[in-house]
Amino acid sequence: MPSKRNGAFAGNKAYLPSKLCAVCGRTMTWRRAWAKTWEEVRYCSERCRRNKGAAGAPETSRDG
């Protein structure tokens, strides 16, 4: 079994940083693709990024 390296990742996601999505509130766990921009990441998915203005806004009807 591999030894733990002073709180290093070592395959255990519990050691990775996480934050909440600004739109849906889901927990996002750090990803290597976000390594350089982790401080700027606000949305968990492309769908949430597109719907960022709709969060908390009341539904409007266009029928009539």
mmCIF file of N, CA, C and O in Angstrom:
data_model
loop_
_atom_site.group_PDB
_atom_site.id
_atom_site.type_symbol
_atom_site.label_atom_id
_atom_site.label_comp_id
_atom_site.label_asym_id
_atom_site.label_seq_id
_atom_site.Cartn_x
_atom_site.Cartn_y
_atom_site.Cartn_z
ATOM 1 N N MET A 1 0.849 -1.186 0.000
ATOM 2 C CA MET A 1 0.000 0.000 0.000
ATOM 3 C C MET A 1 0.888 1.240 0.000
ATOM 4 O O MET A 1 1.832 1.319 0.777
ATOM 5 N N PRO A 2 0.575 2.238 -0.860
ATOM 6 C CA PRO A 2 1.403 3.442 -0.904
ATOM 7 C C PRO A 2 1.308 4.245 0.386
ATOM 8 O O PRO A 2 0.263 4.292 1.035
ATOM 9 N N SER A 3 2.399 4.866 0.745
ATOM 10 C CA SER A 3 2.389 5.675 1.964
ATOM 11 C C SER A 3 1.793 7.046 1.694
ATOM 12 O O SER A 3 1.863 7.563 0.589
ATOM 13 N N LYS A 4 1.195 7.633 2.709
ATOM 14 C CA LYS A 4 0.633 8.983 2.579
ATOM 15 C C LYS A 4 1.770 9.979 2.656
ATOM 16 O O LYS A 4 2.627 9.887 3.519
ATOM 17 N N ARG A 5 1.747 10.934 1.760
ATOM 18 C CA ARG A 5 2.843 11.887 1.663
ATOM 19 C C ARG A 5 2.449 13.229 2.272
ATOM 20 O O ARG A 5 2.232 14.202 1.567
ATOM 21 N N ASN A 6 2.325 13.273 3.569
ATOM 22 C CA ASN A 6 2.052 14.523 4.289
ATOM 23 C C ASN A 6 0.830 15.258 3.746
ATOM 24 O O ASN A 6 0.890 16.434 3.420
ATOM 25 N N GLY A 7 -0.283 14.561 3.611
ATOM 26 C CA GLY A 7 -1.506 15.201 3.158
ATOM 27 C C GLY A 7 -1.552 15.416 1.656
ATOM 28 O O GLY A 7 -2.399 16.142 1.175
ATOM 29 N N ALA A 8 -0.670 14.797 0.904
ATOM 30 C CA ALA A 8 -0.669 14.941 -0.545
ATOM 31 C C ALA A 8 -1.825 14.144 -1.135
ATOM 32 O O ALA A 8 -2.434 13.311 -0.470
ATOM 33 N N PHE A 9 -2.117 14.385 -2.396
ATOM 34 C CA PHE A 9 -3.259 13.760 -3.062
ATOM 35 C C PHE A 9 -3.199 12.243 -2.993
ATOM 36 O O PHE A 9 -4.098 11.625 -2.446
ATOM 37 N N ALA A 10 -2.199 11.607 -3.523
ATOM 38 C CA ALA A 10 -1.999 10.151 -3.474
ATOM 39 C C ALA A 10 -3.253 9.364 -3.832
ATOM 40 O O ALA A 10 -3.519 8.308 -3.267
ATOM 41 N N GLY A 11 -4.084 9.895 -4.741
ATOM 42 C CA GLY A 11 -5.269 9.179 -5.200
ATOM 43 C C GLY A 11 -6.510 9.387 -4.352
ATOM 44 O O GLY A 11 -7.571 8.897 -4.687
ATOM 45 N N ASN A 12 -6.414 10.110 -3.254
ATOM 46 C CA ASN A 12 -7.540 10.304 -2.354
ATOM 47 C C ASN A 12 -8.119 11.705 -2.566
ATOM 48 O O ASN A 12 -7.507 12.709 -2.209
ATOM 49 N N LYS A 13 -9.326 11.791 -3.128
ATOM 50 C CA LYS A 13 -9.926 13.087 -3.439
ATOM 51 C C LYS A 13 -10.267 13.914 -2.213
ATOM 52 O O LYS A 13 -10.538 15.099 -2.320
ATOM 53 N N ALA A 14 -10.236 13.338 -1.044
ATOM 54 C CA ALA A 14 -10.531 14.082 0.173
ATOM 55 C C ALA A 14 -9.494 15.175 0.423
ATOM 56 O O ALA A 14 -9.778 16.150 1.111
ATOM 57 N N TYR A 15 -8.304 15.038 -0.146
ATOM 58 C CA TYR A 15 -7.247 16.022 0.055
ATOM 59 C C TYR A 15 -7.320 17.167 -0.951
ATOM 60 O O TYR A 15 -6.600 18.144 -0.817
ATOM 61 N N LEU A 16 -8.164 17.068 -1.978
ATOM 62 C CA LEU A 16 -8.262 18.110 -2.991
ATOM 63 C C LEU A 16 -9.160 19.244 -2.503
ATOM 64 O O LEU A 16 -10.148 19.011 -1.818
ATOM 65 N N PRO A 17 -8.853 20.494 -2.884
ATOM 66 C CA PRO A 17 -9.720 21.610 -2.499
ATOM 67 C C PRO A 17 -11.054 21.543 -3.237
ATOM 68 O O PRO A 17 -11.149 20.947 -4.313
ATOM 69 N N SER A 18 -12.073 22.155 -2.667
ATOM 70 C CA SER A 18 -13.384 22.174 -3.316
ATOM 71 C C SER A 18 -14.063 23.504 -3.018
ATOM 72 O O SER A 18 -13.662 24.233 -2.117
ATOM 73 N N LYS A 19 -15.093 23.814 -3.818
ATOM 74 C CA LYS A 19 -15.882 25.032 -3.626
ATOM 75 C C LYS A 19 -17.267 24.785 -4.200
ATOM 76 O O LYS A 19 -17.496 23.817 -4.910
ATOM 77 N N LEU A 20 -18.202 25.704 -3.909
ATOM 78 C CA LEU A 20 -19.574 25.565 -4.370
ATOM 79 C C LEU A 20 -19.788 26.315 -5.679
ATOM 80 O O LEU A 20 -19.258 27.413 -5.864
ATOM 81 N N CYS A 21 -20.614 25.739 -6.556
ATOM 82 C CA CYS A 21 -20.998 26.389 -7.807
ATOM 83 C C CYS A 21 -21.866 27.602 -7.480
ATOM 84 O O CYS A 21 -22.748 27.530 -6.617
ATOM 85 N N ALA A 22 -21.651 28.717 -8.175
ATOM 86 C CA ALA A 22 -22.388 29.948 -7.918
ATOM 87 C C ALA A 22 -23.845 29.863 -8.350
ATOM 88 O O ALA A 22 -24.672 30.643 -7.888
ATOM 89 N N VAL A 23 -24.203 28.928 -9.226
ATOM 90 C CA VAL A 23 -25.571 28.829 -9.729
ATOM 91 C C VAL A 23 -26.352 27.731 -9.030
ATOM 92 O O VAL A 23 -27.390 27.983 -8.430
ATOM 93 N N CYS A 24 -25.849 26.498 -9.084
ATOM 94 C CA CYS A 24 -26.633 25.376 -8.557
ATOM 95 C C CYS A 24 -26.250 24.961 -7.142
ATOM 96 O O CYS A 24 -26.976 24.229 -6.494
ATOM 97 N N GLY A 25 -25.100 25.416 -6.653
ATOM 98 C CA GLY A 25 -24.690 25.101 -5.291
ATOM 99 C C GLY A 25 -24.031 23.746 -5.119
ATOM 100 O O GLY A 25 -23.732 23.342 -3.999
ATOM 101 N N ARG A 26 -23.767 23.036 -6.210
ATOM 102 C CA ARG A 26 -23.085 21.744 -6.112
ATOM 103 C C ARG A 26 -21.626 21.958 -5.737
ATOM 104 O O ARG A 26 -21.025 22.970 -6.055
ATOM 105 N N THR A 27 -21.052 20.955 -5.096
ATOM 106 C CA THR A 27 -19.654 21.010 -4.723
ATOM 107 C C THR A 27 -18.793 20.648 -5.923
ATOM 108 O O THR A 27 -19.018 19.633 -6.565
ATOM 109 N N MET A 28 -17.811 21.505 -6.213
ATOM 110 C CA MET A 28 -16.862 21.233 -7.291
ATOM 111 C C MET A 28 -15.534 20.875 -6.653
ATOM 112 O O MET A 28 -15.047 21.597 -5.783
ATOM 113 N N THR A 29 -14.949 19.780 -7.070
ATOM 114 C CA THR A 29 -13.642 19.370 -6.587
ATOM 115 C C THR A 29 -12.598 19.798 -7.599
ATOM 116 O O THR A 29 -12.829 19.726 -8.801
ATOM 117 N N TRP A 30 -11.453 20.234 -7.120
ATOM 118 C CA TRP A 30 -10.366 20.704 -7.969
ATOM 119 C C TRP A 30 -10.044 19.696 -9.057
ATOM 120 O O TRP A 30 -10.046 18.492 -8.828
ATOM 121 N N ARG A 31 -9.772 20.201 -10.251
ATOM 122 C CA ARG A 31 -9.366 19.366 -11.384
ATOM 123 C C ARG A 31 -8.063 19.908 -11.937
ATOM 124 O O ARG A 31 -7.802 21.110 -11.878
ATOM 125 N N ARG A 32 -7.278 19.025 -12.513
ATOM 126 C CA ARG A 32 -5.996 19.438 -13.081
ATOM 127 C C ARG A 32 -6.189 20.503 -14.163
ATOM 128 O O ARG A 32 -5.380 21.422 -14.301
ATOM 129 N N ALA A 33 -7.265 20.421 -14.930
ATOM 130 C CA ALA A 33 -7.535 21.398 -15.988
ATOM 131 C C ALA A 33 -7.741 22.802 -15.410
ATOM 132 O O ALA A 33 -7.544 23.795 -16.108
ATOM 133 N N TRP A 34 -8.147 22.887 -14.144
ATOM 134 C CA TRP A 34 -8.379 24.174 -13.494
ATOM 135 C C TRP A 34 -7.174 24.647 -12.682
ATOM 136 O O TRP A 34 -7.256 25.642 -11.960
ATOM 137 N N ALA A 35 -6.060 23.981 -12.781
ATOM 138 C CA ALA A 35 -4.913 24.266 -11.920
ATOM 139 C C ALA A 35 -4.475 25.722 -11.979
ATOM 140 O O ALA A 35 -4.210 26.334 -10.945
ATOM 141 N N LYS A 36 -4.415 26.310 -13.169
ATOM 142 C CA LYS A 36 -3.928 27.677 -13.314
ATOM 143 C C LYS A 36 -4.991 28.728 -13.013
ATOM 144 O O LYS A 36 -4.676 29.881 -12.758
ATOM 145 N N THR A 37 -6.267 28.336 -13.047
ATOM 146 C CA THR A 37 -7.350 29.317 -12.879
ATOM 147 C C THR A 37 -8.307 28.951 -11.743
ATOM 148 O O THR A 37 -9.442 29.411 -11.733
ATOM 149 N N TRP A 38 -7.875 28.163 -10.796
ATOM 150 C CA TRP A 38 -8.771 27.684 -9.734
ATOM 151 C C TRP A 38 -9.441 28.823 -8.979
ATOM 152 O O TRP A 38 -10.606 28.744 -8.607
ATOM 153 N N GLU A 39 -8.742 29.917 -8.755
ATOM 154 C CA GLU A 39 -9.321 31.056 -8.034
ATOM 155 C C GLU A 39 -10.458 31.702 -8.831
ATOM 156 O O GLU A 39 -11.339 32.331 -8.250
ATOM 157 N N GLU A 40 -10.447 31.564 -10.143
ATOM 158 C CA GLU A 40 -11.453 32.197 -11.003
ATOM 159 C C GLU A 40 -12.628 31.278 -11.338
ATOM 160 O O GLU A 40 -13.631 31.743 -11.870
ATOM 161 N N VAL A 41 -12.518 29.995 -11.047
ATOM 162 C CA VAL A 41 -13.582 29.037 -11.359
ATOM 163 C C VAL A 41 -14.787 29.318 -10.474
ATOM 164 O O VAL A 41 -14.663 29.389 -9.247
ATOM 165 N N ARG A 42 -15.961 29.511 -11.094
ATOM 166 C CA ARG A 42 -17.176 29.817 -10.338
ATOM 167 C C ARG A 42 -18.320 28.854 -10.629
ATOM 168 O O ARG A 42 -19.262 28.759 -9.858
ATOM 169 N N TYR A 43 -18.268 28.186 -11.774
ATOM 170 C CA TYR A 43 -19.380 27.350 -12.224
ATOM 171 C C TYR A 43 -18.925 25.915 -12.422
ATOM 172 O O TYR A 43 -17.833 25.672 -12.919
ATOM 173 N N CYS A 44 -19.792 24.968 -12.089
ATOM 174 C CA CYS A 44 -19.434 23.552 -12.172
ATOM 175 C C CYS A 44 -19.505 23.008 -13.587
ATOM 176 O O CYS A 44 -18.892 21.999 -13.890
ATOM 177 N N SER A 45 -20.254 23.675 -14.456
ATOM 178 C CA SER A 45 -20.431 23.149 -15.806
ATOM 179 C C SER A 45 -20.713 24.275 -16.789
ATOM 180 O O SER A 45 -20.993 25.414 -16.400
ATOM 181 N N GLU A 46 -20.671 23.941 -18.048
ATOM 182 C CA GLU A 46 -21.005 24.900 -19.101
ATOM 183 C C GLU A 46 -22.464 25.325 -18.976
ATOM 184 O O GLU A 46 -22.807 26.488 -19.203
ATOM 185 N N ARG A 47 -23.323 24.420 -18.591
ATOM 186 C CA ARG A 47 -24.745 24.739 -18.421
ATOM 187 C C ARG A 47 -24.949 25.811 -17.345
ATOM 188 O O ARG A 47 -25.708 26.758 -17.533
ATOM 189 N N CYS A 48 -24.267 25.674 -16.218
ATOM 190 C CA CYS A 48 -24.381 26.672 -15.154
ATOM 191 C C CYS A 48 -23.789 28.004 -15.597
ATOM 192 O O CYS A 48 -24.312 29.057 -15.258
ATOM 193 N N ARG A 49 -22.692 27.979 -16.350
ATOM 194 C CA ARG A 49 -22.101 29.223 -16.830
ATOM 195 C C ARG A 49 -23.066 29.958 -17.749
ATOM 196 O O ARG A 49 -23.228 31.171 -17.656
ATOM 197 N N ARG A 50 -23.773 29.219 -18.619
ATOM 198 C CA ARG A 50 -24.745 29.842 -19.519
ATOM 199 C C ARG A 50 -25.942 30.385 -18.759
ATOM 200 O O ARG A 50 -26.540 31.383 -19.152
ATOM 201 N N ASN A 51 -26.326 29.737 -17.673
ATOM 202 C CA ASN A 51 -27.513 30.133 -16.904
ATOM 203 C C ASN A 51 -27.189 31.042 -15.727
ATOM 204 O O ASN A 51 -28.018 31.216 -14.842
ATOM 205 N N LYS A 52 -26.027 31.651 -15.706
ATOM 206 C CA LYS A 52 -25.626 32.466 -14.562
ATOM 207 C C LYS A 52 -26.555 33.644 -14.306
ATOM 208 O O LYS A 52 -26.778 34.015 -13.178
ATOM 209 N N GLY A 53 -27.156 34.211 -15.337
ATOM 210 C CA GLY A 53 -28.073 35.326 -15.152
ATOM 211 C C GLY A 53 -29.451 34.890 -14.716
ATOM 212 O O GLY A 53 -30.212 35.657 -14.145
ATOM 213 N N ALA A 54 -29.805 33.642 -14.931
ATOM 214 C CA ALA A 54 -31.128 33.132 -14.611
ATOM 215 C C ALA A 54 -31.251 32.697 -13.153
ATOM 216 O O ALA A 54 -32.349 32.456 -12.674
ATOM 217 N N ALA A 55 -30.156 32.592 -12.454
ATOM 218 C CA ALA A 55 -30.199 32.130 -11.069
ATOM 219 C C ALA A 55 -30.932 33.146 -10.200
ATOM 220 O O ALA A 55 -30.573 34.309 -10.132
ATOM 221 N N GLY A 56 -31.989 32.714 -9.577
ATOM 222 C CA GLY A 56 -32.743 33.569 -8.687
ATOM 223 C C GLY A 56 -33.720 34.494 -9.386
ATOM 224 O O GLY A 56 -34.498 35.175 -8.739
ATOM 225 N N ALA A 57 -33.705 34.533 -10.702
ATOM 226 C CA ALA A 57 -34.624 35.402 -11.444
ATOM 227 C C ALA A 57 -35.972 34.702 -11.584
ATOM 228 O O ALA A 57 -36.026 33.500 -11.818
ATOM 229 N N PRO A 58 -37.066 35.427 -11.430
ATOM 230 C CA PRO A 58 -38.385 34.794 -11.569
ATOM 231 C C PRO A 58 -38.651 34.390 -13.014
ATOM 232 O O PRO A 58 -38.171 35.023 -13.947
ATOM 233 N N GLU A 59 -39.404 33.310 -13.169
ATOM 234 C CA GLU A 59 -39.772 32.840 -14.505
ATOM 235 C C GLU A 59 -40.731 33.838 -15.128
ATOM 236 O O GLU A 59 -41.647 34.328 -14.479
ATOM 237 N N THR A 60 -40.554 34.139 -16.394
ATOM 238 C CA THR A 60 -41.456 35.041 -17.104
ATOM 239 C C THR A 60 -42.159 34.277 -18.207
ATOM 240 O O THR A 60 -41.585 33.420 -18.842
ATOM 241 N N SER A 61 -43.411 34.577 -18.420
ATOM 242 C CA SER A 61 -44.200 33.904 -19.438
ATOM 243 C C SER A 61 -44.278 34.778 -20.675
ATOM 244 O O SER A 61 -44.545 35.975 -20.586
ATOM 245 N N ARG A 62 -44.060 34.172 -21.827
ATOM 246 C CA ARG A 62 -44.142 34.924 -23.097
ATOM 247 C C ARG A 62 -45.447 34.645 -23.837
ATOM 248 O O ARG A 62 -45.613 35.067 -24.944
ATOM 249 N N ASP A 63 -46.347 33.943 -23.190
ATOM 250 C CA ASP A 63 -47.628 33.597 -23.808
ATOM 251 C C ASP A 63 -48.671 34.666 -23.505
ATOM 252 O O ASP A 63 -49.431 34.569 -22.579
ATOM 253 N N GLY A 64 -48.745 35.661 -24.279
ATOM 254 C CA GLY A 64 -49.866 36.544 -24.138
ATOM 255 C C GLY A 64 -49.716 37.756 -23.409
ATOM 256 O O GLY A 64 -50.002 38.744 -23.207
#
